Coordinates of C-alpha atoms in Angstrom, one line a residue:
M243 CA 117.8 114.6 131.8
D244 CA 115.1 111.9 132.1
F245 CA 116.3 108.6 130.4
Y246 CA 112.8 107.3 130.6
K247 CA 112.1 109.3 127.6
T248 CA 115.2 108.6 125.7
L249 CA 116.0 105.8 123.2
M250 CA 119.7 105.1 122.7
F251 CA 121.2 103.1 119.9
V252 CA 124.8 102.0 119.9
A253 CA 126.5 100.2 117.1
G254 CA 129.2 99.3 115.2
T255 CA 125.9 100.8 116.1
L256 CA 125.0 101.9 119.7
L257 CA 121.4 103.1 119.9
P258 CA 119.9 104.9 122.9
F259 CA 116.3 106.2 122.6
N260 CA 114.4 108.9 124.6
C261 CA 115.2 111.4 127.4
N262 CA 113.1 114.5 127.9
G263 CA 111.1 114.7 131.1
S264 CA 108.2 116.9 129.9
S265 CA 107.9 116.5 126.1
Q266 CA 105.7 113.7 124.8
L267 CA 108.1 113.2 122.0
P268 CA 111.0 110.8 122.6
N269 CA 114.7 111.9 122.4
F270 CA 117.1 109.9 120.3
I271 CA 120.8 109.3 120.7
I272 CA 122.8 107.3 118.2
L273 CA 126.3 106.3 119.0
F274 CA 128.0 105.0 115.8
A275 CA 131.4 103.7 116.5
D276 CA 134.1 103.6 113.7
D277 CA 135.6 100.3 112.8
V278 CA 134.0 98.3 115.6
G279 CA 134.0 94.6 114.8
F280 CA 131.5 92.0 116.0
G281 CA 133.9 90.7 118.5
D282 CA 135.4 93.9 119.9
L283 CA 133.2 94.5 122.9
G284 CA 133.3 92.7 126.2
C285 CA 129.6 91.9 126.1
Y286 CA 130.2 90.2 122.7
G287 CA 132.7 87.9 124.1
H288 CA 136.1 89.7 123.8
P289 CA 138.3 88.3 126.5
S290 CA 140.4 91.5 127.1
S291 CA 138.4 94.5 125.8
F292 CA 137.6 96.8 128.7
T293 CA 134.2 98.3 127.7
P294 CA 132.4 98.4 131.1
N295 CA 130.0 101.3 130.1
L296 CA 128.9 99.6 126.9
D297 CA 128.6 96.3 128.7
K298 CA 126.3 97.9 131.2
L299 CA 124.2 99.3 128.4
A300 CA 124.0 95.8 127.0
Q301 CA 123.1 94.3 130.3
N302 CA 120.2 96.7 130.8
G303 CA 119.3 97.0 127.1
L304 CA 118.6 94.9 124.1
R305 CA 121.6 93.4 122.4
F306 CA 121.5 92.4 118.8
T307 CA 123.3 89.3 117.4
D308 CA 122.3 89.8 113.7
F309 CA 122.7 93.5 113.1
Y310 CA 124.2 94.8 109.9
S311 CA 125.9 97.8 108.4
S312 CA 125.0 98.5 104.8
S313 CA 128.7 98.6 103.8
P314 CA 132.0 97.3 104.9
V315 CA 133.6 100.8 104.9
C316 CA 132.9 104.2 106.3
S317 CA 131.2 106.8 104.0
P318 CA 128.6 104.6 102.5
S319 CA 127.6 103.1 105.8
R320 CA 127.0 106.6 107.3
A321 CA 125.0 107.6 104.3
A322 CA 122.8 104.5 104.7
L323 CA 122.3 105.1 108.4
L324 CA 121.2 108.6 108.0
T325 CA 118.9 108.1 105.0
G326 CA 117.5 104.6 105.4
R327 CA 118.6 103.9 101.8
Y328 CA 121.4 101.8 100.4
Q329 CA 124.5 103.9 99.4
T330 CA 124.0 102.8 95.7
R331 CA 120.8 104.9 95.7
S332 CA 122.3 108.0 97.1
G333 CA 125.5 107.7 95.1
V334 CA 127.9 107.5 98.1
Y335 CA 130.4 105.2 96.3
P336 CA 132.9 103.9 95.2
G337 CA 134.9 103.8 98.4
V338 CA 135.0 106.7 100.7
F339 CA 135.3 110.5 100.5
Y340 CA 138.7 112.3 100.7
P341 CA 139.5 115.7 102.1
G342 CA 139.2 117.3 98.7
S343 CA 136.3 115.3 97.3
I344 CA 134.1 117.3 95.0
G345 CA 131.0 115.2 95.8
G346 CA 129.1 114.5 99.0
L347 CA 125.9 113.1 100.4
P348 CA 123.4 114.7 97.9
L349 CA 121.4 117.6 99.4
N350 CA 118.2 116.0 98.0
E351 CA 118.7 113.0 100.2
T352 CA 116.7 113.3 103.4
T353 CA 118.4 112.5 106.7
I354 CA 117.0 111.5 110.1
A355 CA 117.7 115.1 111.3
E356 CA 115.6 116.5 108.4
V357 CA 112.8 114.2 109.2
L358 CA 112.7 115.3 112.9
K359 CA 113.1 119.0 112.3
P360 CA 109.5 119.8 111.3
L361 CA 108.5 118.3 114.7
G362 CA 110.6 120.9 116.6
Y363 CA 113.6 118.7 117.4
A364 CA 117.0 120.1 118.3
T365 CA 119.6 118.2 116.2
A366 CA 123.3 117.9 116.6
I367 CA 126.2 115.8 115.4
I368 CA 129.4 115.3 117.3
G369 CA 132.4 113.5 115.8
K370 CA 133.2 112.1 112.4
W371 CA 131.1 113.2 109.5
H372 CA 132.8 111.7 106.4
L373 CA 130.0 112.5 104.0
G374 CA 131.8 115.2 102.0
V375 CA 132.8 118.8 102.4
G376 CA 132.5 120.1 98.9
P377 CA 132.5 123.5 97.3
K378 CA 131.7 126.2 99.8
R379 CA 131.4 123.4 102.4
M380 CA 128.0 122.7 101.0
Y381 CA 127.8 119.0 102.2
L382 CA 128.6 119.6 105.9
P383 CA 125.9 118.6 108.4
T384 CA 124.4 122.1 108.9
N385 CA 123.1 121.8 105.4
Q386 CA 121.8 118.3 106.1
G387 CA 119.3 119.0 108.9
F388 CA 121.7 119.4 111.8
D389 CA 121.5 122.6 114.0
H390 CA 125.0 122.0 115.5
Y391 CA 128.2 120.3 114.5
L392 CA 131.4 119.8 116.3
G393 CA 133.8 117.3 114.8
I394 CA 136.2 116.4 112.0
P395 CA 134.9 116.3 108.5
Y396 CA 136.5 113.0 107.4
S397 CA 138.8 110.4 108.8
H398 CA 141.4 111.2 111.4
D399 CA 144.1 109.6 109.2
Q400 CA 143.3 111.6 106.1
G401 CA 146.0 114.2 106.4
P402 CA 149.7 114.4 106.3
C403 CA 151.3 112.2 108.9
Q404 CA 154.2 113.8 110.8
N405 CA 156.6 110.9 111.6
L406 CA 153.7 108.5 110.8
T407 CA 151.8 109.7 113.8
C408 CA 148.0 109.7 113.5
F409 CA 147.2 110.5 117.1
P410 CA 149.9 112.9 118.4
P411 CA 152.1 112.7 120.3
D412 CA 152.7 109.0 120.2
I413 CA 150.1 106.7 118.5
K414 CA 151.5 105.5 115.2
C415 CA 149.6 105.0 111.9
F416 CA 149.5 101.5 110.6
G417 CA 147.2 102.5 107.7
M418 CA 147.4 105.0 104.9
C419 CA 148.9 108.5 105.3
D420 CA 149.4 111.6 103.3
Q421 CA 145.9 111.5 101.8
G422 CA 145.5 115.3 102.1
L423 CA 147.5 118.4 101.7
V424 CA 146.1 120.0 104.9
T425 CA 146.2 118.9 108.5
V426 CA 142.9 117.5 109.9
P427 CA 140.6 120.4 111.1
L428 CA 138.1 120.5 113.9
M429 CA 134.9 122.0 112.6
A430 CA 132.3 124.0 114.6
N431 CA 129.3 124.2 112.2
N432 CA 130.8 125.4 108.9
T433 CA 133.8 127.1 110.5
I434 CA 137.2 125.7 111.3
K435 CA 137.7 125.9 115.0
Q436 CA 141.2 124.4 115.2
Q437 CA 143.7 123.2 112.7
P438 CA 145.5 120.8 113.2
V439 CA 143.0 119.3 115.7
S440 CA 144.4 118.3 119.0
F441 CA 143.4 114.7 119.2
P442 CA 144.3 114.1 122.9
D443 CA 141.8 117.0 123.8
L444 CA 139.0 115.8 121.5
E445 CA 137.2 113.3 123.8
K446 CA 136.6 116.0 126.5
A447 CA 135.6 118.5 123.9
Y448 CA 133.1 116.1 122.5
S449 CA 131.6 115.0 125.9
D450 CA 131.4 118.6 127.0
F451 CA 129.5 119.6 123.8
A452 CA 127.1 116.7 124.1
T453 CA 126.4 117.5 127.7
Q454 CA 125.7 121.2 126.9
F455 CA 123.5 120.3 124.0
I456 CA 121.4 117.8 126.0
S457 CA 121.1 120.1 129.0
A458 CA 120.1 123.1 126.8
S459 CA 117.4 121.0 125.1
V460 CA 116.0 119.8 128.4
R461 CA 116.0 123.4 129.8
R462 CA 114.0 124.5 126.7
K463 CA 111.7 121.4 127.0
Q464 CA 112.7 120.6 123.5
P465 CA 113.0 117.0 122.1
F466 CA 116.4 116.3 120.7
F467 CA 118.3 114.1 118.3
L468 CA 122.0 113.5 119.0
Y469 CA 124.1 111.7 116.4
Y470 CA 127.5 110.8 117.9
P471 CA 129.7 109.1 115.2
L472 CA 132.8 108.2 117.2
H473 CA 136.3 107.9 115.7
M474 CA 138.9 106.1 117.8
P475 CA 142.6 105.2 117.5
S476 CA 142.1 101.5 118.2
L477 CA 142.1 100.1 114.7
L478 CA 145.2 102.0 113.8
R479 CA 146.8 100.6 116.9
M480 CA 145.9 97.1 115.7
T481 CA 145.0 96.0 119.2
H482 CA 141.2 96.4 118.9
G483 CA 139.0 97.5 116.2
G484 CA 137.6 95.6 113.2
N485 CA 137.8 92.3 115.1
G486 CA 135.2 90.0 113.6
G487 CA 135.3 87.6 116.6
L488 CA 134.0 84.2 115.5
L489 CA 132.9 85.8 112.1
K490 CA 135.0 85.5 108.9
C491 CA 137.2 88.4 107.8
G492 CA 136.6 92.0 108.6
K493 CA 136.5 95.6 107.3
G494 CA 136.4 95.9 103.5
T495 CA 134.8 92.5 102.8
T496 CA 131.3 91.2 102.4
Y497 CA 131.9 88.3 104.7
E498 CA 130.0 88.4 108.0
G499 CA 133.0 90.0 109.8
G500 CA 132.9 93.0 107.4
M501 CA 129.3 93.9 107.9
R502 CA 127.7 92.3 110.9
E503 CA 128.1 94.6 113.9
P504 CA 127.5 94.8 117.6
A505 CA 124.4 96.8 118.4
I506 CA 122.5 97.8 121.6
A507 CA 119.2 99.5 122.1
Y508 CA 118.7 101.1 125.5
W509 CA 115.5 102.7 126.8
P510 CA 114.9 102.1 130.6
G511 CA 111.4 101.0 131.4
T512 CA 110.4 100.6 127.8
I513 CA 112.9 98.2 126.2
R514 CA 113.1 95.0 128.1
P515 CA 116.7 93.8 128.6
G516 CA 117.7 90.8 126.7
V517 CA 119.2 89.4 123.5
T518 CA 117.5 89.4 120.1
H519 CA 118.4 87.2 117.1
A520 CA 116.2 89.1 114.8
M521 CA 117.9 90.5 111.6
A522 CA 118.2 94.3 111.6
S523 CA 120.4 97.0 110.1
T524 CA 121.5 100.6 110.3
L525 CA 119.0 101.1 107.4
D526 CA 116.2 100.4 109.9
L527 CA 117.0 103.4 112.1
M528 CA 115.3 106.0 109.9
P529 CA 111.9 104.3 109.7
T530 CA 112.1 103.3 113.3
I531 CA 112.9 106.8 114.7
A532 CA 110.3 108.4 112.3
G533 CA 107.6 106.0 113.5
L534 CA 108.3 106.6 117.2
A535 CA 108.3 110.4 116.7
G536 CA 105.3 110.4 114.5
A537 CA 107.4 112.0 111.7
K538 CA 106.7 111.8 108.0
L539 CA 109.0 109.6 106.0
P540 CA 110.4 111.0 102.7
R541 CA 108.6 109.9 99.6
V542 CA 111.5 107.9 98.2
Q543 CA 112.4 104.2 98.0
L544 CA 113.6 103.3 101.5
D545 CA 115.5 100.1 102.3
G546 CA 114.8 100.1 106.0
F547 CA 112.0 98.6 108.2
D548 CA 110.5 99.8 111.5
M549 CA 112.1 97.8 114.3
S550 CA 109.4 98.5 116.9
D551 CA 108.2 94.9 117.1
I552 CA 111.8 93.8 117.9
L553 CA 112.4 96.6 120.4
F554 CA 109.2 96.6 122.4
R555 CA 107.4 93.3 121.8
N556 CA 110.3 90.8 121.5
G557 CA 108.7 90.1 118.1
P558 CA 110.1 89.1 114.7
S559 CA 111.9 91.3 112.3
K560 CA 110.1 92.7 109.2
R561 CA 113.5 92.4 107.5
E562 CA 113.7 89.0 105.6
A563 CA 116.8 89.7 103.7
M564 CA 120.1 91.6 103.8
F565 CA 121.9 92.6 100.7
Y566 CA 125.7 92.9 100.6
Y567 CA 127.5 95.4 98.3
P568 CA 131.3 95.7 98.2
M569 CA 133.4 98.8 99.0
S570 CA 133.0 100.0 95.4
P571 CA 129.7 98.7 94.1
S572 CA 128.9 98.8 90.4
E573 CA 125.9 98.0 88.2
E574 CA 128.2 95.5 86.3
Y575 CA 128.7 93.2 89.3
G576 CA 125.7 94.1 91.4
L577 CA 125.3 92.4 94.7
F578 CA 128.2 90.4 96.1
A579 CA 126.0 88.4 98.5
V580 CA 122.5 88.0 99.8
R581 CA 121.2 86.8 103.2
L582 CA 117.7 85.3 103.2
G583 CA 116.6 84.1 106.6
R584 CA 119.3 81.8 108.0
Y585 CA 121.0 81.3 104.6
K586 CA 123.6 83.4 102.9
A587 CA 124.7 83.1 99.2
H588 CA 128.0 84.6 97.9
Y589 CA 128.0 85.5 94.3
Y590 CA 131.4 87.2 94.4
T591 CA 134.1 87.3 97.1
Q592 CA 137.1 89.5 97.5
G593 CA 139.6 90.3 100.1
S594 CA 140.8 93.7 101.3
S595 CA 144.0 95.3 102.6
L596 CA 141.8 96.4 105.5
S597 CA 141.5 92.8 106.7
D598 CA 145.2 91.9 106.1
T599 CA 145.8 91.4 109.9
T600 CA 143.4 88.4 110.0
P601 CA 145.0 85.0 109.5
D602 CA 142.5 83.8 106.9
Q603 CA 144.0 84.1 103.4
D604 CA 140.5 84.7 102.0
C605 CA 140.4 88.0 103.7
H606 CA 143.6 89.5 102.4
E607 CA 144.2 91.9 99.6
T608 CA 145.7 89.1 97.6
A609 CA 142.3 87.3 97.5
F610 CA 141.3 88.8 94.2
L611 CA 137.8 89.2 93.0
K612 CA 136.2 85.8 92.4
H613 CA 132.9 84.9 90.8
H614 CA 131.0 81.9 92.2
D615 CA 128.5 79.9 90.1
P616 CA 126.8 78.3 91.7
P617 CA 127.1 80.7 94.7
L618 CA 128.7 79.7 97.9
L619 CA 125.9 78.9 100.4
F620 CA 126.2 79.0 104.2
D621 CA 123.8 78.4 107.0
L622 CA 124.6 81.3 109.3
E623 CA 122.7 79.8 112.3
A624 CA 124.7 76.6 112.2
D625 CA 127.8 78.1 110.7
P626 CA 128.2 81.8 111.4
S627 CA 131.9 81.7 110.5
E628 CA 131.1 80.7 106.9
N629 CA 133.3 77.7 106.8
Y630 CA 131.1 75.0 105.2
N631 CA 129.8 75.6 101.7
L632 CA 126.4 73.8 101.2
A633 CA 126.1 74.4 97.5
T634 CA 127.9 71.2 96.5
P635 CA 126.8 68.1 94.5
E636 CA 126.6 66.3 97.8
H637 CA 123.8 68.5 99.0
P638 CA 121.2 68.7 96.2
E639 CA 118.5 69.5 98.9
Y640 CA 119.7 73.1 99.0
E641 CA 118.9 73.9 95.4
A642 CA 115.5 75.1 96.5
V643 CA 117.1 77.5 98.9
L644 CA 119.4 78.8 96.2
Q645 CA 116.5 79.4 93.8
L646 CA 114.6 81.4 96.5
I647 CA 117.7 83.6 97.0
R648 CA 118.1 84.0 93.3
D649 CA 114.5 85.2 93.0
V650 CA 114.9 87.7 95.9
K651 CA 118.2 88.9 94.5
A652 CA 116.7 89.4 91.0
E653 CA 113.7 91.3 92.4
F654 CA 115.9 93.6 94.5
E655 CA 118.3 94.4 91.7
A656 CA 115.5 95.1 89.3
G657 CA 114.3 97.9 91.6
M658 CA 117.8 99.3 92.3
V659 CA 118.5 102.6 90.6
F660 CA 122.1 103.7 91.1
G661 CA 122.6 107.3 91.9
E662 CA 125.4 109.4 90.4
A663 CA 128.7 108.2 91.9
Q664 CA 129.6 111.0 94.3
V665 CA 133.1 109.7 95.3
G666 CA 133.7 109.1 91.6
K667 CA 133.5 112.8 90.9
G668 CA 137.2 113.0 92.0
T669 CA 139.1 115.5 94.1
D670 CA 140.1 119.1 94.0
P671 CA 143.0 120.2 96.3
T672 CA 141.5 123.7 96.7
L673 CA 138.5 122.1 98.5
E674 CA 140.6 120.8 101.3
P675 CA 139.5 122.7 104.4
C676 CA 142.2 125.3 105.4
C677 CA 141.7 128.0 108.0
T678 CA 143.8 130.4 106.0
P679 CA 142.7 129.7 102.4
R680 CA 145.1 130.2 99.5
C681 CA 148.0 130.3 101.8
T682 CA 151.4 128.6 101.1
P683 CA 153.2 126.4 101.9
K684 CA 150.7 123.8 102.9
P685 CA 150.2 122.1 105.3
T686 CA 152.2 124.3 107.7
C687 CA 150.3 127.5 106.7
C688 CA 146.9 126.0 107.6
T689 CA 147.2 126.6 111.3
C690 CA 144.7 128.2 113.8
S691 CA 143.5 127.5 117.3

């Protein structure tokens, strides 16, 4: 494999780009880590996290300081990454998908994989899908542009917990359990390969599969796209994961700690090592990758921008604003917050049980939904922790900033068309993946290896 032709992107997002020695088309690898907070990596200042490989990528790549997910929770953030569209457009809300969810990422949404396929790319996903299974497993990745899939179809904790153990044999669950009737399966394309999945063996299975996929693509001189959404035990162990560092709150909230993520772009010889403060988002991956490959973008409203100026010319971002939707967005409340340049306005705030481990009471589940009029206003360059509200009678000079943000918010919301709520379609226990369908009693009868 020739890494001089591969772009890699790592995030809360990890992004590598290009690695084929003979094709003129770049290869793409996206490592999307589950529940990684802004302060979780050593290269982002964590005093004890041991992340030497990621730190090396950061040292030799481009590290982002102002990179955002589209959502503070799982399913909607994945939908936005793959489509370049806010989850409100695709309908991946409210909250996240469950094992028996009836809905999923709509098949009329276009993914990065589907954009690259017409150019001859080999495409694969390894890891956590969490964008629906559905009737006849219609929403799995092989129906969304991916040639190959090895992974679990939803979260590792969305199954019956034997003795409250999420990662057998000994890693305990601190979060929710018993969300499904069946044990968590390992899928190979649309087929259950193992149930229950052996979590201790999963890392090697994934790395072997990734190596085989990349090696086979290189032998065929075929450009490839590898999407590797990781799922790790760290958040459930409460030692790492979801750590916002100096940022306020964490998972489940629209404060910075809930949506600003570590991100690294790596392409030796092409991306100059360094740090960028340009604003960017997972939404920007679709147009960036399409632009680099020369692929046609779908004829729909996209919310992402090509990051090429940031990546290759140390230039400014085309993104002027970031829009913050809560876990369960609605047309009634609309946007909870807007960032325009260095300033961020909160129109609504709400805590989350997913941030209960942080000491700040504003982050907790007991911090109920609160409307702010005038909105809270923070200067994120001077005050990234969102401690000092500038929208007070003592600071009338910021009224012009608030008006600019109001105008941007109004224009964005006027153009937002909410798609049908896919998670809101509910669940059907018969849709939960079981390798021996219609067996009883569940979950013990759903067993295969």
